[in-house]
Amino acid sequence: MKDVLGKTKKSNQRPKGKEEEPVFVPDKPLATQEGRIYITANPILPSLYPPLLLLSPLLLLPLLCLSSSPPSAFTSSAKITLSSTMPATDNQGSFLNRISIRRNQVVSMDGSHEQELEELDLFQKHVADRFSDLFPQPPQQPSPDSSAEAPAPDALLSISWLRKLLDAFLCCEAEFKAVLIMGRDPAQFSKPPLDRLIPDLLDRSVKALDICNAITHGVELVRNWQKLAQIAVFALQQQPIGEGQVRRAKKALNTMLTSMTLDDKESGHGKSTERTWSFGRRGGAAAAAAAVNKDRTAGGHFRALSLSFAKSWSAKQQIQAMSSNLVAPRVGEPTGLALPVYIMSTVLVFVMWALVAAVPCQERTGLATHFPVPRQSGWAQAVLGLQEKIGEEWKKKEKKGTAGVLDEMQRMEKAALWLVEFAEAFQFPMESSKADEVAAQVAELADVCRRMEEGLVPLQLQVREVFHRIVRSRAEVLDVLDQVGKLSSPVPY
C-alpha cells in the first residue's frame, strides 16, 4: 500500500494462520484510551503483564510492587506512572480511607485491650496490698530517742481490725465497680461466662445483706454486754469494796455471762437483750420501761437494720450458700471480666465469713473454717493467710465453748469469770494482796469497756455503710442488665 507521497507503507495485518507473540516496547502506550499506563521493561514481569492488565489499576499497583526485584539484583525495575490526563475518582479516596480507618480501629482495639489488662492487674495488686495490711503486725519497740510509746498494733478480730476490714472491702468494691461497669460494652454481660457469674454475684449480694442485718443486731447485743460490764466496773472501783458492791457486780457479770454463753440461735432473737435493759435502774417497773423507751429512741437509727429473723435463718447456712458455687476461672481460658467478678465474690464471702465468726449471730455453730481459694493466685495469698488464722481462732472457740472470737469479747469473758469467782469467795475485809489482783482485773475490764464504747458505734455505722453500698452497686448492675435486655429484644414494627 502506498501513501500520498508514494512511499510504500507496511501493512499491520497478520498473515493468516500465524499467531504473533505480543511484544512489549518500552515507553509505548499499551492502550489508546484516555488515562494511559506506561510500563518500563523488567526482566521478571513480561509473563505477568497480560493477566495483570485485566485487573483494576489500583490493585495492579501493590501486585507489581510485590513482584518487582530490588535495585541491587537488577539494573531496571518496574516503574508505573499514571498519566496526568487520568482524572482522580472518588472510589480511590474511599478505598484508601477505608484502609486507614481499619488500621485505626485495630490500633484502638489493641489499646483498649491493653488498658483492660492493666486495670485487671492493678485491681489484683490493690486487693493483695489491702489484705496484706490486715495481717497482725508484731509490737514495735519504742526508740530510745522518743519518749512517747508506740501505739499497739490492732489485734486480729478486734473491733479496730474489723473496721479496717470493712474499709478494705469498701475500697475493693468501689474499684471493682469501676472495672466492671465504667467504659464497658453492656453486651458483654450477656455473653458467657458473665451471663452466669453476674447473677451469682447478685445472689451473693442479697445473702450478704441478710448477714449485715444479723451483724448489726449482734453488735447491739455486744453493746448491752458492755453496759453490764460497766456496772460491775463501777461497783468494784469503789473503795473500800464492801459486800453490797460485790453482790451488785456479781449479779451484773452473771447476767452477762449467761447471755454470752447462750446458744447462738437463742441469742440471735434478743430475749436476753430485753431482759438486761432494766437491770440497775431505780424507780420500779415504770421507770425501767421509761428508760428502755428512752434508750430505744436514742439508738433508733442504729436499730433500723436490726430485724426479727425467722427461727430457721442460719448464718452458717448463708455462708455455705455464698461459697457453694464459688469456682475460679479455668487456667488457660480467656477470662476477661470473669476474673474480677470471681475476685470480688471471694472478697465478699471472706468479709461476711469473718464478721459472722467475730460478732454473735443466729445459728453459727459449725461454721466452716475455710472455703475454696486458688493458692496459685498472687492476690489470694493474703486472703488464705487470714483465713487460716481466723479458722484456728474459731476452732479454739468451739473447743472451749467461749462466746466468740472477737478480741474484746474474749478479754471481757476472761476478766468476768475471774471476778465472779472472786465474788463467790469474797470475805470482808479483803486482803491487800487480793485487792491488787482485783484492781488489775477491774482495770482490764474497764479498758475493754472503753474500747467497746469507742469502737462499737463506728463499727455499726460501717456495717450500715456496707449494706447501702451493696444495695447501690446491685442496683447499678441490674440497670446494665436491663439495658442489655432492651438491646437484645426485637424492635416492633
XYZ file of C-alpha atoms in Angstrom:
493
model
C 0.000 0.000 0.000
C 1.287 3.453 -0.915
C 0.554 6.716 0.847
C 0.128 10.074 -0.805
C 3.926 10.561 -1.103
C 4.217 7.361 -3.000
C 6.121 5.518 -0.312
C 5.280 2.000 0.485
C 3.551 1.566 3.858
C 3.821 -1.686 5.763
C 0.577 -3.436 6.486
C -0.369 -4.167 10.091
C -2.426 -7.160 9.125
C -1.147 -10.543 10.315
C -0.606 -13.350 7.886
C -3.304 -15.894 8.035
C -2.550 -18.983 10.089
C 0.301 -17.394 12.046
C -0.096 -16.319 15.688
C 2.222 -13.469 16.650
C 3.542 -13.193 20.218
C 2.794 -9.901 21.975
C 5.752 -7.579 22.055
C 6.137 -5.037 24.837
C 8.094 -1.998 23.770
C 9.446 0.313 26.453
C 7.731 3.672 26.830
C 4.988 2.751 24.342
C 1.363 3.029 25.343
C -0.463 -0.245 25.936
C -3.863 1.328 25.307
C -5.195 4.166 23.231
C -7.967 5.410 25.547
C -7.690 8.362 27.914
C -5.791 7.654 31.062
C -2.853 5.523 29.966
C -0.453 3.315 31.903
C 3.250 3.377 30.911
C 5.349 0.385 31.905
C 9.101 0.176 31.577
C 10.824 -3.082 30.848
C 11.558 -5.527 33.647
C 13.132 -8.936 33.024
C 10.823 -10.590 35.578
C 7.438 -9.181 34.685
C 6.772 -9.796 30.936
C 4.910 -13.037 31.551
C 2.720 -11.373 34.209
C 1.581 -8.334 32.205
C -1.306 -9.783 30.149
C -3.283 -11.120 33.161
C -2.451 -8.028 35.199
C -3.956 -5.789 32.539
C -7.335 -7.251 33.362
C -7.098 -6.045 36.948
C -8.041 -2.669 38.332
C -5.229 -0.048 38.199
C -5.397 0.294 41.987
C -4.981 -3.431 42.513
C -2.199 -3.563 39.892
C -0.008 -1.259 41.935
C 0.581 -3.476 45.024
C 0.899 -6.626 42.930
C 3.636 -5.158 40.729
C 5.454 -3.834 43.762
C 5.421 -7.297 45.327
C 6.772 -8.931 42.167
C 9.447 -6.353 41.401
C 13.034 -7.131 42.289
C 15.302 -4.955 44.429
C 17.604 -2.496 42.636
C 20.709 -4.370 43.693
C 19.659 -7.509 41.824
C 18.518 -5.978 38.571
C 19.532 -2.923 36.638
C 15.977 -1.909 35.841
C 12.817 -2.091 37.874
C 9.155 -1.709 37.254
C 8.037 1.859 37.035
C 4.357 2.671 36.937
C 3.188 6.153 36.119
C -0.379 7.356 35.947
C -0.942 9.858 33.155
C -1.946 13.330 34.186
C -4.897 13.065 31.858
C -6.479 10.352 34.053
C -8.962 12.003 36.412
C -8.984 11.028 40.081
C -12.125 9.227 41.135
C -13.957 9.137 44.487
C -13.586 5.380 44.645
C -9.824 5.701 45.043
C -10.146 8.042 48.008
C -12.811 5.924 49.699
C -10.699 2.795 49.268
C -7.662 4.413 50.875
C -9.815 5.920 53.600
C -11.224 2.510 54.414
C -7.711 1.130 54.777
C -6.799 3.989 57.115
C -9.988 3.654 59.178
C -9.496 -0.091 59.552
C -5.923 0.434 60.707
C -7.099 2.974 63.301
C -9.759 0.564 64.523
C -7.212 -2.184 65.036
C -4.942 0.170 66.947
C -7.894 1.328 69.063
C -8.916 -2.254 69.852
C -5.379 -3.169 70.834
C -5.148 -0.096 73.065
C -8.432 -0.842 74.841
C -7.391 -4.462 75.399
C -4.083 -3.370 76.901
C -5.894 -0.878 79.120
C -8.268 -3.605 80.301
C -5.359 -5.893 81.180
C -3.660 -3.067 83.034
C -6.816 -2.357 85.046
C -7.161 -6.042 85.960
C -3.536 -6.220 87.102
C -3.949 -3.091 89.223
C -7.148 -4.450 90.767
C -5.443 -7.703 91.764
C -2.453 -5.813 93.160
C -4.644 -3.487 95.217
C -6.635 -6.411 96.646
C -3.405 -8.145 97.662
C -1.999 -4.967 99.240
C -5.149 -4.154 101.208
C -5.467 -7.623 102.705
C -1.740 -7.863 103.390
C -2.103 -4.762 105.561
C -4.648 -6.654 107.693
C -2.073 -9.142 108.958
C -1.365 -8.561 112.658
C 1.955 -6.785 112.991
C 4.432 -7.551 115.804
C 4.622 -4.875 118.505
C 7.120 -2.158 117.698
C 9.971 -1.481 120.078
C 9.996 2.141 121.276
C 13.035 4.072 120.115
C 15.298 5.477 122.851
C 15.043 8.979 121.385
C 11.251 9.208 121.532
C 9.563 9.464 124.898
C 6.089 8.611 123.567
C 5.094 4.959 123.495
C 4.484 3.355 120.118
C 0.799 2.564 119.501
C -0.081 -1.081 119.949
C -0.954 -2.870 116.690
C -4.541 -3.930 116.161
C -5.161 -7.479 117.323
C -6.699 -9.925 114.886
C -10.517 -9.880 115.071
C -10.580 -6.847 117.346
C -13.096 -4.053 116.801
C -10.491 -1.803 115.207
C -9.353 -4.690 112.974
C -12.921 -5.314 111.806
C -13.243 -1.643 110.919
C -10.088 -1.887 108.801
C -11.504 -5.000 107.145
C -14.675 -3.138 106.189
C -12.612 -0.213 104.892
C -10.664 -2.610 102.667
C -13.916 -4.129 101.414
C -15.393 -0.726 100.544
C -12.242 0.235 98.619
C -12.195 -3.063 96.711
C -15.891 -2.759 95.915
C -15.516 0.764 94.524
C -12.590 -0.253 92.311
C -14.380 -3.397 91.175
C -17.421 -1.408 90.094
C -15.184 0.899 88.058
C -13.523 -2.081 86.343
C -16.800 -3.870 85.660
C -19.159 -1.102 84.557
C -17.390 2.121 83.593
C -16.491 2.278 79.898
C -17.607 -1.296 79.182
C -19.869 -2.584 76.470
C -23.111 -3.737 78.156
C -23.380 -6.540 75.612
C -20.519 -8.351 77.401
C -22.869 -9.115 80.301
C -24.996 -11.329 78.076
C -22.059 -13.430 76.867
C -20.532 -16.394 78.704
C -19.187 -16.657 81.302
C -20.518 -13.298 82.584
C -24.098 -14.337 81.870
C -23.653 -16.898 84.676
C -21.232 -15.109 87.010
C -23.153 -11.831 87.267
C -26.420 -13.447 88.514
C -24.399 -15.482 91.031
C -22.778 -12.292 92.310
C -26.170 -10.607 92.654
C -27.471 -13.590 94.612
C -24.480 -13.418 96.962
C -25.185 -9.733 97.460
C -28.697 -10.486 98.719
C -27.336 -13.016 101.213
C -24.689 -10.501 102.294
C -27.461 -8.003 103.079
C -29.056 -10.529 105.438
C -25.715 -11.074 107.141
C -25.234 -7.305 107.543
C -28.580 -7.138 109.320
C -27.574 -10.011 111.593
C -24.204 -8.379 112.344
C -25.918 -5.106 113.268
C -28.151 -6.997 115.673
C -25.117 -8.810 117.102
C -23.219 -5.551 117.645
C -26.245 -4.223 119.544
C -26.115 -7.313 121.743
C -22.418 -6.734 122.472
C -23.213 -3.139 123.438
C -25.626 -4.461 126.069
C -22.931 -6.759 127.436
C -20.685 -3.731 127.645
C -23.295 -1.901 129.754
C -23.447 -4.825 132.184
C -19.657 -4.916 132.414
C -19.613 -1.179 133.135
C -21.993 -1.747 136.041
C -19.544 -4.248 137.517
C -16.581 -1.924 136.919
C -18.344 0.984 138.616
C -19.252 -1.178 141.617
C -15.779 -2.668 142.131
C -13.974 0.641 141.707
C -15.491 1.883 144.981
C -13.118 1.984 147.910
C -13.323 0.162 150.197
C -15.073 -2.722 148.457
C -17.973 -3.972 150.544
C -20.424 -6.829 150.267
C -23.029 -4.643 148.539
C -20.674 -3.664 145.734
C -19.558 -7.270 145.289
C -23.149 -8.568 145.066
C -24.049 -5.881 142.548
C -21.012 -6.690 140.371
C -21.630 -10.424 140.648
C -25.249 -10.108 139.529
C -24.324 -7.977 136.513
C -21.481 -10.271 135.469
C -23.567 -13.442 135.874
C -26.287 -11.946 133.692
C -23.698 -11.006 131.090
C -22.012 -14.419 131.095
C -25.341 -16.220 130.878
C -26.265 -14.181 127.834
C -22.844 -14.717 126.265
C -22.868 -18.478 126.713
C -26.372 -18.978 125.331
C -26.706 -20.904 122.112
C -26.204 -18.647 119.094
C -29.676 -19.471 117.867
C -31.293 -18.190 121.057
C -29.021 -15.179 121.460
C -29.907 -14.000 117.963
C -33.528 -13.354 118.962
C -32.552 -10.777 121.551
C -34.563 -12.163 124.521
C -31.659 -11.650 126.875
C -31.161 -8.182 125.398
C -34.575 -7.010 126.526
C -34.156 -8.703 129.904
C -30.943 -6.895 130.787
C -32.042 -3.354 129.961
C -33.844 -2.830 133.293
C -31.025 -4.102 135.478
C -29.604 -1.488 137.827
C -32.420 1.016 137.222
C -34.194 2.694 140.098
C -37.851 3.557 140.420
C -39.567 0.229 139.743
C -41.117 -1.167 136.592
C -42.458 2.148 135.295
C -39.055 3.805 135.480
C -37.442 0.770 133.861
C -39.938 0.838 130.990
C -39.367 4.576 130.538
C -35.604 4.018 130.474
C -35.977 1.296 127.853
C -38.123 3.572 125.680
C -35.566 6.363 126.076
C -32.719 4.083 125.020
C -34.722 2.864 122.047
C -35.413 6.419 120.936
C -31.781 7.476 121.269
C -30.493 4.480 119.375
C -33.316 4.142 116.907
C -31.176 4.959 113.893
C -28.794 2.139 114.847
C -31.603 -0.400 115.244
C -33.064 0.417 111.843
C -31.215 -2.532 110.310
C -31.946 -4.923 113.174
C -34.650 -7.342 112.042
C -36.544 -10.170 113.661
C -35.042 -13.196 111.969
C -37.008 -16.350 111.473
C -36.064 -19.304 113.633
C -34.975 -21.212 110.547
C -32.499 -18.498 109.488
C -28.877 -19.554 109.933
C -25.721 -17.511 109.462
C -23.789 -20.725 108.874
C -26.100 -21.746 106.029
C -25.875 -18.284 104.487
C -22.080 -18.535 104.322
C -22.305 -22.044 102.898
C -24.721 -20.895 100.198
C -22.492 -17.947 99.276
C -19.392 -20.134 98.885
C -21.029 -23.206 97.312
C -20.678 -22.144 93.648
C -17.531 -20.071 94.079
C -15.443 -21.517 91.225
C -12.284 -19.879 89.889
C -11.892 -19.340 86.119
C -10.074 -22.188 84.416
C -6.394 -21.810 83.665
C -5.697 -21.045 80.012
C -9.150 -19.854 79.001
C -9.766 -16.202 78.177
C -11.154 -14.779 81.394
C -11.678 -11.104 80.635
C -14.039 -9.645 83.218
C -14.715 -13.072 84.739
C -11.578 -12.808 86.895
C -12.511 -9.556 88.698
C -16.037 -10.907 89.269
C -14.562 -14.006 90.895
C -12.115 -11.951 92.984
C -14.867 -9.670 94.263
C -17.091 -12.653 95.055
C -14.272 -14.195 97.077
C -13.664 -10.929 98.935
C -17.383 -10.609 99.716
C -17.608 -14.159 101.068
C -14.446 -13.745 103.153
C -15.580 -10.463 104.739
C -19.023 -11.823 105.633
C -17.450 -15.015 106.993
C -15.052 -13.043 109.209
C -17.903 -10.882 110.545
C -20.019 -13.940 111.369
C -17.074 -15.535 113.177
C -16.335 -12.399 115.227
C -19.769 -10.993 116.069
C -22.565 -13.064 117.669
C -25.043 -14.197 115.012
C -28.008 -16.511 114.954
C -27.124 -20.161 114.383
C -23.434 -20.036 113.547
C -22.430 -23.270 115.307
C -20.405 -25.470 112.974
C -19.297 -22.567 110.813
C -16.896 -23.719 108.114
C -13.291 -22.760 108.803
C -12.313 -22.414 105.153
C -13.703 -22.044 101.630
C -12.009 -22.661 98.267
C -9.462 -20.015 97.252
C -6.857 -20.621 94.488
C -3.434 -20.812 96.076
C -1.569 -20.054 92.850
C -3.054 -16.558 92.572
C -0.964 -13.713 93.933
C -3.932 -11.742 95.255
C -5.226 -14.769 97.195
C -2.155 -15.339 99.380
C -3.160 -12.692 101.929
C -6.761 -13.939 101.997
C -5.585 -17.512 102.581
C -3.283 -16.445 105.412
C -6.047 -14.543 107.192
C -8.467 -17.404 106.608
C -6.140 -19.863 108.327
C -5.636 -17.607 111.362
C -9.352 -16.906 111.799
C -10.141 -20.598 111.312
C -7.734 -21.515 114.120
C -9.378 -18.983 116.446
C -12.809 -20.356 115.600
C -11.725 -23.927 116.344
C -10.445 -22.788 119.754
C -13.754 -21.040 120.403
C -15.810 -24.146 119.656
C -13.443 -26.352 121.650
C -13.554 -24.132 124.753
C -17.208 -23.193 124.363
C -16.487 -19.472 124.625
C -18.829 -16.744 123.413
C -16.962 -15.694 120.287
C -13.671 -14.823 118.666
C -13.996 -11.040 118.929
C -10.867 -9.980 120.806
C -12.690 -7.652 123.216
C -15.299 -10.319 123.974
C -12.621 -12.869 124.862
C -10.917 -10.416 127.202
C -14.250 -9.421 128.749
C -15.288 -13.021 129.328
C -11.936 -13.927 130.889
C -11.983 -10.991 133.322
C -15.665 -11.545 134.169
C -15.102 -15.221 135.038
C -12.244 -14.279 137.364
C -14.294 -11.578 139.116
C -17.316 -13.870 139.550
C -15.071 -16.476 141.167
C -13.679 -13.759 143.434
C -17.192 -12.570 144.363
C -18.324 -16.061 145.356
C -15.416 -16.406 147.812
C -15.409 -12.777 148.983
C -14.920 -12.057 152.676
C -14.840 -8.644 154.253
C -12.345 -7.167 154.931
C -10.335 -8.055 151.848
C -6.612 -8.746 151.995
C -4.275 -6.210 150.397
C -2.711 -8.768 148.025
C -6.161 -9.822 146.848
C -7.133 -6.187 146.420
C -4.263 -5.673 143.997
C -5.382 -8.641 141.893
C -8.966 -7.393 141.890
C -7.801 -3.927 140.860
C -5.840 -5.412 137.933
C -8.853 -7.386 136.681
C -11.159 -4.402 137.086
C -8.695 -2.251 135.121
C -8.651 -4.878 132.360
C -12.445 -4.947 132.238
C -12.576 -1.135 132.239
C -10.150 -0.991 129.300
C -12.311 -3.425 127.338
C -15.405 -1.342 128.071
C -13.610 1.791 126.910
C -12.588 0.136 123.634
C -16.135 -1.070 123.074
C -17.527 2.360 123.861
C -15.215 3.935 121.291
C -15.460 1.300 118.576
C -18.855 -0.421 118.552
C -20.926 2.510 117.312
C -18.492 3.344 114.452
C -18.409 -0.369 113.573
C -22.187 -0.405 113.442
C -22.162 2.624 111.163
C -19.639 0.940 108.868
C -21.786 -2.181 108.611
C -24.657 0.085 107.669
C -22.492 1.761 105.015
C -21.534 -1.649 103.599
C -25.221 -2.548 103.499
C -26.160 0.536 101.479
C -23.110 0.236 99.221
C -24.085 -3.315 98.277
C -27.645 -2.169 97.583
C -26.478 0.659 95.299
C -23.970 -1.483 93.412
C -26.527 -4.218 92.896
C -28.987 -1.673 91.502
C -26.364 -0.340 89.069
C -25.579 -3.822 87.772
C -29.292 -4.511 87.347
C -29.594 -1.303 85.316
C -26.847 -2.529 82.988
C -28.577 -5.894 82.615
C -31.798 -4.068 81.826
C -30.015 -2.157 79.061
C -28.689 -5.431 77.668
C -32.210 -6.835 77.632
C -33.514 -3.819 75.748
C -30.712 -4.034 73.183
C -31.274 -7.728 72.556
C -35.077 -7.519 72.331
C -36.516 -7.204 68.779
C -37.840 -3.808 67.751
C -41.591 -3.910 66.906
C -42.591 -2.501 63.526
